[in-house]
XYZ file of C-alpha atoms in Angstrom:
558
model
C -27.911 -9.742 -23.918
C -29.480 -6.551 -23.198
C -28.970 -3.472 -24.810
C -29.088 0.012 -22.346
C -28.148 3.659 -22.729
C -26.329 5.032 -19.988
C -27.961 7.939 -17.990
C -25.055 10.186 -17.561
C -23.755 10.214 -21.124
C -26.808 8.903 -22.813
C -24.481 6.846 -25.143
C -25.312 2.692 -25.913
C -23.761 0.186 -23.729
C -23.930 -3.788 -23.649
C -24.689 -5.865 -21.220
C -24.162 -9.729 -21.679
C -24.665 -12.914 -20.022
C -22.073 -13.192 -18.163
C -22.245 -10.045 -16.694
C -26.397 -11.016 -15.466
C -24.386 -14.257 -14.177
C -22.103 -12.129 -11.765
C -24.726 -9.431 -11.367
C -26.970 -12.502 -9.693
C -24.135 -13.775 -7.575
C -22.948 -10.835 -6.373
C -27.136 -9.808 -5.680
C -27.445 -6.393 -7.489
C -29.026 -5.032 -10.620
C -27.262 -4.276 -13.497
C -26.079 -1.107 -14.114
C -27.045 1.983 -15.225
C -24.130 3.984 -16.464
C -21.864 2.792 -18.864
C -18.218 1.437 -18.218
C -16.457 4.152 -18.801
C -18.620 6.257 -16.713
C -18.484 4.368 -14.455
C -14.844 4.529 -14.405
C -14.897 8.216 -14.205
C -17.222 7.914 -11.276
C -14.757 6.049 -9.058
C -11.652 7.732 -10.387
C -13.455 11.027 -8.815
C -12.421 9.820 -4.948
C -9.022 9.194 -5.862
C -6.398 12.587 -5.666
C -3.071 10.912 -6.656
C -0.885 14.006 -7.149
C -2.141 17.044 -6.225
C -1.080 17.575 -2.560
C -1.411 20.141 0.187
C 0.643 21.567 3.214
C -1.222 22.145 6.174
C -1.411 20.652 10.227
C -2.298 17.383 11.519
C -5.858 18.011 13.239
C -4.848 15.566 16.334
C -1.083 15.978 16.793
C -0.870 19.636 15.127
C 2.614 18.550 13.475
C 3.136 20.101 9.981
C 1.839 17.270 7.416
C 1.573 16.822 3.443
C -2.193 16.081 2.653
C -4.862 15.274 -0.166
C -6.702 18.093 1.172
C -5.953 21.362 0.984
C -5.966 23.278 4.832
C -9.436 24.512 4.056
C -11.173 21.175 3.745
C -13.390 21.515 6.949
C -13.237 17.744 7.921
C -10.660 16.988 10.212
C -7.377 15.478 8.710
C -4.878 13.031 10.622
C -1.509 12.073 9.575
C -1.085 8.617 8.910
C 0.599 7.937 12.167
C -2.003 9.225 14.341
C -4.750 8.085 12.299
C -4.022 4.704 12.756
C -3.218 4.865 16.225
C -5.607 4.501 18.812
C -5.934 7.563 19.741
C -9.379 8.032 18.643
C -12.210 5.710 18.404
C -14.194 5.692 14.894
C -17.190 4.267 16.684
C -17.659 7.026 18.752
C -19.131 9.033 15.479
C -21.541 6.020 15.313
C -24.699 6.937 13.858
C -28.513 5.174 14.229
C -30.197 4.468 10.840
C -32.808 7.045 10.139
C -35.618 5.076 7.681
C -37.278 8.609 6.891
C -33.880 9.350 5.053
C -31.491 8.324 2.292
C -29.152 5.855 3.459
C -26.617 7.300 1.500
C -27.380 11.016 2.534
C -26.673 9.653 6.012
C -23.472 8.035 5.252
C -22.575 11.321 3.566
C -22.415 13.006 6.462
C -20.833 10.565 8.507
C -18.514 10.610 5.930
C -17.392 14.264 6.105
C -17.336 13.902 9.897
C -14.791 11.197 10.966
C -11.269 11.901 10.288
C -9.558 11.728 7.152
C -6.199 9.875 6.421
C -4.183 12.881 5.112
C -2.418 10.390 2.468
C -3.131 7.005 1.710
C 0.177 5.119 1.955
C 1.916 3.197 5.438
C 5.199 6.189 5.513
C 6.484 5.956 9.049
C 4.607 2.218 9.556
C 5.866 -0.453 6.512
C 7.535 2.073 4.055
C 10.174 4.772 5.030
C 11.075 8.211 3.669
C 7.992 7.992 1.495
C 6.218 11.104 2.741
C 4.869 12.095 -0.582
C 3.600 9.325 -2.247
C -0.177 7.940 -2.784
C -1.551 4.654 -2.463
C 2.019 3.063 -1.832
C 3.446 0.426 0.704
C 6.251 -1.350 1.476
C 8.584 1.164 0.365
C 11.600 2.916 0.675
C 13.083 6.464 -0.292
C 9.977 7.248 -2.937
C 9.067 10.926 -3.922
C 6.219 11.370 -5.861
C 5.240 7.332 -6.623
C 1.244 6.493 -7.244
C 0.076 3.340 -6.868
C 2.885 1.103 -6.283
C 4.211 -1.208 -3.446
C 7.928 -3.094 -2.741
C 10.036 -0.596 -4.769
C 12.999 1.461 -3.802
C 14.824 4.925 -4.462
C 12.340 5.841 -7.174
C 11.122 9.394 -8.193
C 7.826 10.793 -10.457
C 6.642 7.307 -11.771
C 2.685 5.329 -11.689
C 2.949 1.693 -10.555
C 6.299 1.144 -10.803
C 6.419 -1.930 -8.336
C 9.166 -4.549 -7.248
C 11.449 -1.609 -9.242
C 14.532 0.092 -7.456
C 15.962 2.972 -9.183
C 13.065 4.046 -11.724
C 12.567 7.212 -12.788
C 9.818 9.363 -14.617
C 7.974 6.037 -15.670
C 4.266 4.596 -16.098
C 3.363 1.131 -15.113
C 6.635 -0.284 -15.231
C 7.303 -3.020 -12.855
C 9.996 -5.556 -11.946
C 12.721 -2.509 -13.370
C 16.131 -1.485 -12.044
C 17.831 1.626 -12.804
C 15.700 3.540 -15.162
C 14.648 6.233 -16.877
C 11.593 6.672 -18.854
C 9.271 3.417 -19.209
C 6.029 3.530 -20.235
C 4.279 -0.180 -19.859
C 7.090 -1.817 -19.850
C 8.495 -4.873 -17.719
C 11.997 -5.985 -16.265
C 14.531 -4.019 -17.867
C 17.642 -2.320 -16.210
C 20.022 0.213 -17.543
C 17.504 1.710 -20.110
C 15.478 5.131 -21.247
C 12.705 6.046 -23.070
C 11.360 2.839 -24.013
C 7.418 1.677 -24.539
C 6.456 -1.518 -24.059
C 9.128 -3.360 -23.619
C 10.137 -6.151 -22.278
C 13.331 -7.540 -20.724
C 16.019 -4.828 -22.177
C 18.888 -3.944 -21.294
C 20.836 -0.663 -21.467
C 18.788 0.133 -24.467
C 17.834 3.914 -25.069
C 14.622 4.840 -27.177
C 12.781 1.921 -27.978
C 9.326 0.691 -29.289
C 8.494 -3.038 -28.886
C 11.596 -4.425 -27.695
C 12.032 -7.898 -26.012
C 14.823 -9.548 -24.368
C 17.574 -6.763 -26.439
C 20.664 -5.073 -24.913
C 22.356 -2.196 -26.358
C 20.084 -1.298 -28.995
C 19.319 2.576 -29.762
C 15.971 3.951 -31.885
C 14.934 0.400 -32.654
C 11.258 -0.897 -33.224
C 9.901 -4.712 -32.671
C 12.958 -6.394 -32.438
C 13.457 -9.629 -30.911
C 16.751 -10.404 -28.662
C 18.936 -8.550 -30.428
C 22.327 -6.745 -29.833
C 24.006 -3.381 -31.038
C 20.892 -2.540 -33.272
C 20.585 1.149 -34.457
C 17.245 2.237 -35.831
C 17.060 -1.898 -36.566
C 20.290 -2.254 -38.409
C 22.475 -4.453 -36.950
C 26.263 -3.247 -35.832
C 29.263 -4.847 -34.497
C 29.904 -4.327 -31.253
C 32.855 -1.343 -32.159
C 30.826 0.002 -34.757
C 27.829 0.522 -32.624
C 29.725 1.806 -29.702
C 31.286 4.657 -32.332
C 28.018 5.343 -33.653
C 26.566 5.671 -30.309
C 29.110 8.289 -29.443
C 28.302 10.061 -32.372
C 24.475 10.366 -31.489
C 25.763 12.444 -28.677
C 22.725 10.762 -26.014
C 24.113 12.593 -23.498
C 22.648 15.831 -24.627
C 18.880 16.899 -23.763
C 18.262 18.822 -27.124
C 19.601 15.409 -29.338
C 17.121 13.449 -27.274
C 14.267 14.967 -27.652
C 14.769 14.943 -31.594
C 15.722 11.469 -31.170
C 12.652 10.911 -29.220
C 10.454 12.808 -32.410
C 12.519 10.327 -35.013
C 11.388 7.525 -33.341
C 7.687 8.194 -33.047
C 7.593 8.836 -37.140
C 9.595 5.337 -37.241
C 7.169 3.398 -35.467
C 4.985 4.426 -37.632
C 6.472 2.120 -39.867
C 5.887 -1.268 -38.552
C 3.119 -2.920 -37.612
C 1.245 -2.857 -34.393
C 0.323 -5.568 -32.351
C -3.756 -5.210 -31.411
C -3.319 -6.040 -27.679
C -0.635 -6.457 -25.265
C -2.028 -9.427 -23.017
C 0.444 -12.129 -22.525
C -0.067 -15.720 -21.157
C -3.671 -15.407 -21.014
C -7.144 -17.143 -22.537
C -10.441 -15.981 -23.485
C -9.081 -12.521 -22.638
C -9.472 -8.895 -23.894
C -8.094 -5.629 -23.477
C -4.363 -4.397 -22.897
C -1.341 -4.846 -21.290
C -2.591 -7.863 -19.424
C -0.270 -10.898 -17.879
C -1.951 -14.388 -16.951
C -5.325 -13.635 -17.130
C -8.537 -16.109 -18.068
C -11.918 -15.789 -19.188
C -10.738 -11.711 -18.563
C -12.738 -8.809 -20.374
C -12.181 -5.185 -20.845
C -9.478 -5.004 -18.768
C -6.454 -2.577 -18.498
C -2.593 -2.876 -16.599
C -3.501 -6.042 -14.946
C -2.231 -9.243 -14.332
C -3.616 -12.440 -12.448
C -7.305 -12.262 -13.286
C -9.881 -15.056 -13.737
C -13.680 -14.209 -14.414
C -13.045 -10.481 -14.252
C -14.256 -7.332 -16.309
C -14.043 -3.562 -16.231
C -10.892 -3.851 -14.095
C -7.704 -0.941 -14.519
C -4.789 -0.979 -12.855
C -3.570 -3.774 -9.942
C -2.472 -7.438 -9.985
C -4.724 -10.159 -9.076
C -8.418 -10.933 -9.080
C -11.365 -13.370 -9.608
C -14.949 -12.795 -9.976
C -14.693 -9.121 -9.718
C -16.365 -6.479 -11.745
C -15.527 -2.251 -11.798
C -12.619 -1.975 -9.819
C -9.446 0.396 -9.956
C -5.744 0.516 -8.582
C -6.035 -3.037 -6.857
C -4.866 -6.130 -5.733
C -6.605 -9.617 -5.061
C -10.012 -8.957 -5.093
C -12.705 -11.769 -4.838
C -16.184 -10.855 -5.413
C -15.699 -7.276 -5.847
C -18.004 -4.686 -7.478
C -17.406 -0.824 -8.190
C -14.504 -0.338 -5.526
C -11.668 2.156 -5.262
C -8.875 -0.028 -3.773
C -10.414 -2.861 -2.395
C -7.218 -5.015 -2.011
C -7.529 -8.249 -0.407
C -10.809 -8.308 0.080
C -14.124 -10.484 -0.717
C -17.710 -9.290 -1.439
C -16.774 -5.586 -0.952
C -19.239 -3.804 -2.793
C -19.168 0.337 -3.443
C -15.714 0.910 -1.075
C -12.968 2.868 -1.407
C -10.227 2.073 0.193
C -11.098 -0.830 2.285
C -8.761 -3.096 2.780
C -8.791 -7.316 3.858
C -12.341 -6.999 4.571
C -15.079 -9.176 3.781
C -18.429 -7.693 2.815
C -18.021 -4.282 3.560
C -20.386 -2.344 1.478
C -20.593 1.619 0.833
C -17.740 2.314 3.140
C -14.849 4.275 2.990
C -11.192 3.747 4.572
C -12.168 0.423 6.734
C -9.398 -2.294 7.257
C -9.284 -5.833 8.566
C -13.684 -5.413 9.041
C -16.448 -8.179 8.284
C -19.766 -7.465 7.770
C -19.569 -3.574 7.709
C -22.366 -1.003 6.183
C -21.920 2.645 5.453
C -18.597 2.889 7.430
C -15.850 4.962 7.786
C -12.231 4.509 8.911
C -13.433 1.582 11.204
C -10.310 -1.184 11.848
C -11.250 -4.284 12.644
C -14.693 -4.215 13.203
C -17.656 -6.345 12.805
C -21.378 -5.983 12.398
C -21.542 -2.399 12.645
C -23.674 0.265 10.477
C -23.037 4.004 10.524
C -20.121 2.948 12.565
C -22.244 1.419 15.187
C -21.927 -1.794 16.584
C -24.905 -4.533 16.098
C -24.954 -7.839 16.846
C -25.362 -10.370 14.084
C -28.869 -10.289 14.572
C -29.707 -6.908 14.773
C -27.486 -6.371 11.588
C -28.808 -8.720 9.508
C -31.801 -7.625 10.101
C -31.245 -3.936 9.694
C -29.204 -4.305 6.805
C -32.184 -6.143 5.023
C -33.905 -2.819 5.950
C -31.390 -0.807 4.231
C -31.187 -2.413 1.322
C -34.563 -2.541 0.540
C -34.613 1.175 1.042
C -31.805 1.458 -0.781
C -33.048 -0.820 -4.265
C -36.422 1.297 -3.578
C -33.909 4.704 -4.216
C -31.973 3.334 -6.876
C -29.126 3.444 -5.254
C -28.103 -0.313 -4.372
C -25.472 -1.617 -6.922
C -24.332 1.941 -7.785
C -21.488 3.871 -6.560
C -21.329 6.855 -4.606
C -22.618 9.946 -6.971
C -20.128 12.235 -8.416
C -20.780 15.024 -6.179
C -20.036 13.167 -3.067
C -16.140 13.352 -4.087
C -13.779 15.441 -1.666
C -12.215 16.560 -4.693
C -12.087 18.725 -8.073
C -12.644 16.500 -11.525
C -8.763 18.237 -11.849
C -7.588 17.116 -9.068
C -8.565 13.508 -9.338
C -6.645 10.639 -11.792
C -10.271 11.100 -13.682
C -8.380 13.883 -15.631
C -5.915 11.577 -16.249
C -7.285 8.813 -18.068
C -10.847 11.302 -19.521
C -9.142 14.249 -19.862
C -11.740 17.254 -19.479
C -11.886 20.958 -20.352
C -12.629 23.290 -17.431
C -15.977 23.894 -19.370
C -16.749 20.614 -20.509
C -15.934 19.104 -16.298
C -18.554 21.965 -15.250
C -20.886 21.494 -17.784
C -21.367 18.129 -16.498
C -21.756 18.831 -13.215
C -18.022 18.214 -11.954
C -16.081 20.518 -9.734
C -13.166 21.942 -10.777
C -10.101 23.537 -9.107
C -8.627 26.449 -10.899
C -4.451 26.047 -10.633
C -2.974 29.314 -8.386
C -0.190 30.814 -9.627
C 2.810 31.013 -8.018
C 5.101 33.472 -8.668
C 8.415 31.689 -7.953
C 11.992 33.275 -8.059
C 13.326 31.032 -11.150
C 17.289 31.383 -10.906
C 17.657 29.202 -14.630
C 15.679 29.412 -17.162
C 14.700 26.591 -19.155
C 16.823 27.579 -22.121
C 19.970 27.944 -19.496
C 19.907 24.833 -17.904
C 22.820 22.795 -18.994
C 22.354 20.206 -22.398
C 24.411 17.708 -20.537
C 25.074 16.373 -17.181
C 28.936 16.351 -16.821
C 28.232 20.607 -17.096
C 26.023 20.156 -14.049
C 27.576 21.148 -10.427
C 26.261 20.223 -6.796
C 25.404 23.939 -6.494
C 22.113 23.531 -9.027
C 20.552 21.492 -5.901
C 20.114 25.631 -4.840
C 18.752 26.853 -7.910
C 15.128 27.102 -9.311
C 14.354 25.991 -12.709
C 12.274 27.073 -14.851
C 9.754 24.986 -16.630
C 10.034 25.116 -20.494
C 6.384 25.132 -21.197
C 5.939 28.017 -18.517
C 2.728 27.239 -17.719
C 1.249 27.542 -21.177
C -0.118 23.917 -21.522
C -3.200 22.053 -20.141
C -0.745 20.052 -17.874
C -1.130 21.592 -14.877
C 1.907 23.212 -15.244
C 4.334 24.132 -11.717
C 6.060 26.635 -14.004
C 9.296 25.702 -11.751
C 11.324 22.555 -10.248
C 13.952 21.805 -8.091
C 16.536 19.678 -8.217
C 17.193 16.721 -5.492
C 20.080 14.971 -4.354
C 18.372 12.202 -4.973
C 17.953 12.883 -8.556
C 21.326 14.411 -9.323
C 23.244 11.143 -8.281
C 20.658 9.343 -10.825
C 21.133 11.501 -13.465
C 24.599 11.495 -12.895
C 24.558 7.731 -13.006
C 23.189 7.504 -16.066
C 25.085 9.789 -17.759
C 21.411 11.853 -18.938
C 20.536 15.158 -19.031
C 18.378 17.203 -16.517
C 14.962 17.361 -17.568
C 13.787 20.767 -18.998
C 10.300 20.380 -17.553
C 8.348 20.058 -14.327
C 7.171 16.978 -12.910
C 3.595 17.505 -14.182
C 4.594 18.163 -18.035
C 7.177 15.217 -18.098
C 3.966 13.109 -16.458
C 1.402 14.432 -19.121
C 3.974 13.825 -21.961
C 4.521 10.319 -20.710
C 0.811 9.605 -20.550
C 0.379 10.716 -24.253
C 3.014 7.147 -25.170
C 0.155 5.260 -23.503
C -3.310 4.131 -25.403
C -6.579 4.538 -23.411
C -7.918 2.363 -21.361
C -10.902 1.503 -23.935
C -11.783 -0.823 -26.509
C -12.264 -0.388 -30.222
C -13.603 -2.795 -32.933
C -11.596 -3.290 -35.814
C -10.343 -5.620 -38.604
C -6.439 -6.773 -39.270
C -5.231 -4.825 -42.069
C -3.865 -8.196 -43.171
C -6.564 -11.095 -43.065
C -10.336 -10.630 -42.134
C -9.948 -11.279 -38.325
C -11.648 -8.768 -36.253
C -10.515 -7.542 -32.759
C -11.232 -5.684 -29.688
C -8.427 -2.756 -29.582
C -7.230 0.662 -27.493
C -6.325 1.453 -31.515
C -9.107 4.026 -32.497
C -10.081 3.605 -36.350
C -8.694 6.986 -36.751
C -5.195 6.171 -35.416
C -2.129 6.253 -38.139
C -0.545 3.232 -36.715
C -1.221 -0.321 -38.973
C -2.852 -3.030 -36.957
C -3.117 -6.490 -36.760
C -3.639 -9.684 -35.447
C -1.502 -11.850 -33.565
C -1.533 -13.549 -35.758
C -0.406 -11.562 -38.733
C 1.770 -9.824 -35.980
C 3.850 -12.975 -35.189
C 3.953 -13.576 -38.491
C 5.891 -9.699 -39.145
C 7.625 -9.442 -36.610
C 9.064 -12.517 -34.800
């Protein structure tokens, strides 16, 4: 083991065995920053929701983009960005040994064209304009990171779901409303981690119930209210009673619960199915380590949102990954090393937006190439030999095994997930050296005010589709606030067909408020308040909530 403090925050990090094992295979020096900088690092190239109107730079058609219309790089919409009408390699570079390799690929990549956003609208998924990272869609608005899901509205990896509302990593659901980390439920709202529910409403801990309301940790049950059992007629009166319908009942509900959870113990770690494992909310995993929202991983650490994986270190919002290290999105790929967004590619290495390449260097938005550096063609020869070249250059700089610096990012610390999951100050993000994107007001023409807008649905007409609403916090929150919303067809009928209320609050403070239900994706030591067993946990010493093993768990609650 080997013991190193992390240049960007200074603080102590650990670096063990296994990690010099894959370090060695993968033939790269350990690193120098610590995981969850260098988490931060590759969050910084990611812009998930905040989008842009402005023109297509080839076709001129009106688009929706991850770059605002000032970004001087030219922009393409995804259908003319994958077409051929263009040719990457004709922004092919020659190597230049007098300067950084990485300076150079810096300017190549501000040069070729950038997807506007990264999801197949128009080519595998349809009506899914504004989405991010998605495929294999239909009818989304507002989805990040998800694929194979269907008439779904505001929600973060909600995949193989159809009908899923306002939810976080969620997948396998139908025809629901606020999930946070939970998995295969239908007809239910406002439940965290859960699993297999049914038309259960505000819920903590729940597997395989139906028709429970306000109930913690309970174990295929029916007609439960705040975990007192009912028959079937007296829980249907009480239910009516609770008036769930209305907005104002719900969110005091939704306060009730939190100080009842409070109440019961807490299971250390969600990770199901899995050996010689740690971190949270994991499914099937093996000889797995700090890992977070995952499932299908073997010999993997540092990994944080996908499903499937082996051998792969540092890698963020992806899918079957074989000897990856520090990539944004490598899905389906082997040996990528410092990519973002390169797709079923084998050994691409510090490229950006490359698809179906081999053997790539310093690329960008190349399909289907091979052998080429700087976006120029080699043959093997030549490349092999060059690349030897540029790596030495490159371990000589420092730079080989790290990812792209901060400051390369074509966005503001704000702007990218980054805030999401190490939230920031304005001062603290510049302090460090980040960028940061100050939030323009708009002065909309709000028609209902928050406090106006209807308690219950049945009081809601087809004419509030023509009406601005006005956001309850009114901008007076860190959470990036619209200060106003509209109301779709789309989300009428749903709202309508689940007999709940219209939210109160924009898209971005319903988001925020849902991410504050979630633990971070980071690891704490601590001891069962039971028994003497010790654990890795996303509990913080300091939390409220009484922890314990699995256990101890079991023992409580099954």
């Amino acid at each position: 083991m080997e013991n190193k403090v992390c240049k960007n925050c200074q603080q102590n990090f650990l670096i063990e065995p296994d990690d010099f094992t894959f370090y060695q295979k993968i033939d790269v020096p350990p690193p120098t920053l610590c995981p969850e900088c260098r988490f931060q690092r590759r969050l910084l190239f990611r812009n998930e929701r905040d989008y842009y109107k402005r023109k297509c730079d080839l076709c001129q058609e009106s688009i929706v983009a991850v770059y605002p219309p000032e970004f001087q790089t030219p922009v393409y919409c995804g259908k003319c960005w994958w077409s051929d009408k263009w040719d990457p390699t004709s922004y092919g570079k020659d190597y230049d040994p007098g300067r950084s390799f990485l300076d150079q690929f810096k300017e190549l990549f501000y040069t070729v064209p950038m997807l506007a956003m990264q999801n197949d609208n128009g080519i595998g998924s349809v009506n899914c304009e504004y989405t991010y990272d998605l495929a294999f869609s239909k009818n989304c608005y507002l989805v990040m990171c998800d694929w194979e899901t269907e008439n779904s509205m505001y929600s973060f990896h909600t995949c193989q779901c159809k009908d899923v509302v306002d939810s976080f990593y969620s997948n396998g659901c139908n025809f629901s409303y606020e999930l946070v980390n939970s998995a295969d439920c239908y007809g239910s709202s406002f439940l965290t981690q859960s699993i297999a529910c049914n038309n259960c409403i505000l819920g903590y801990d729940l597997r395989g119930c139906s028709d429970c309301i306000m109930c913690v940790g309970l174990r295929n049950k029916k007609y439960c209210i705040l975990n007192e059992q009912y028959t079937k007629e007296e829980y249907e009166k009480k239910r009516a009673e609770m008036q769930l319908d209305r907005r104002d009942k719900l969110h005091e509900y939704q306060k009730q619960l939190a100080e009842f959870a409070l109440k019961f113990p807490h299971r250390f770690a969600h990770v199901f199915k899995s050996v010689a494992t740690t971190g949270d909310n994991l499914w099937n995993c093996k000889a797995t380590k700090d890992c977070f929202y995952f499932k299908d991983l073997e010999n993997c650490r540092y990994m944080v949102v996908g499903d499937g994986g082996k051998d792969t270190y540092d890698c963020s919002n992806t899918g079957h990954t074989n000897l990856c290290y520090e990539g944004v999105t490598p899905d389906n790929s082997y040996r990528n090393l410092g990519t973002i967004f390169c797709w079923k590619c084998t050994q691409a290495e510090y490229s950006n937006n490359c698809h179906g390449c081999q053997y790539a260097l310093g690329c960008s938005g190349v399909k289907h190439g091979e052998y080429m550096i700087l976006n120029k063609k080699y043959d093997k020869k030549s490349f092999d030999k060059l690349r030897t070249t540029i790596i030495a250059q490159m371990r000589a700089d420092g730079q080989w095994g790290e990812f792209f610096p901060a400051s390369m990012s074509p966005h503001a610390y704000n702007e990218s997930p980054a805030q999401d999951w190490i939230p920031l100050t304005k001062v603290e993000a510049l302090a460090k050296g980040f960028r940061w994107k100050d939030v323009q007001k708009k002065e909309y023409n709000i028609t209902i005010p928050a406090v106006a807008i209807p308690q219950t649905i049945v009081l809601v007409t087809d004419a509030i589709q023509n009406e601005t609403l006005g956001c309850k916090d009114e901008g007076n929150c860190t959470h990036k606030c619209t200060t106003a919303f509209k109301i779709t067809s789309q989300e009428l009928a749903f709202y309508r067909r689940m007999n709940l209320p219209l939210p109160d609050r924009c898209h971005n403070c319903r988001y925020y408020e849902r991410l504050s239900r979630r633990n971070p994706a980071k690891l704490y030591h601590r001891k069962c308040a039971r028994c003497d067993n010790e654990f890795e946990t996303t509990y913080s010493p300091d939390r409220p909530e009484v922890v314990l093993c699995e256990e101890c768990y079991n023992r409580e609650i099954l």
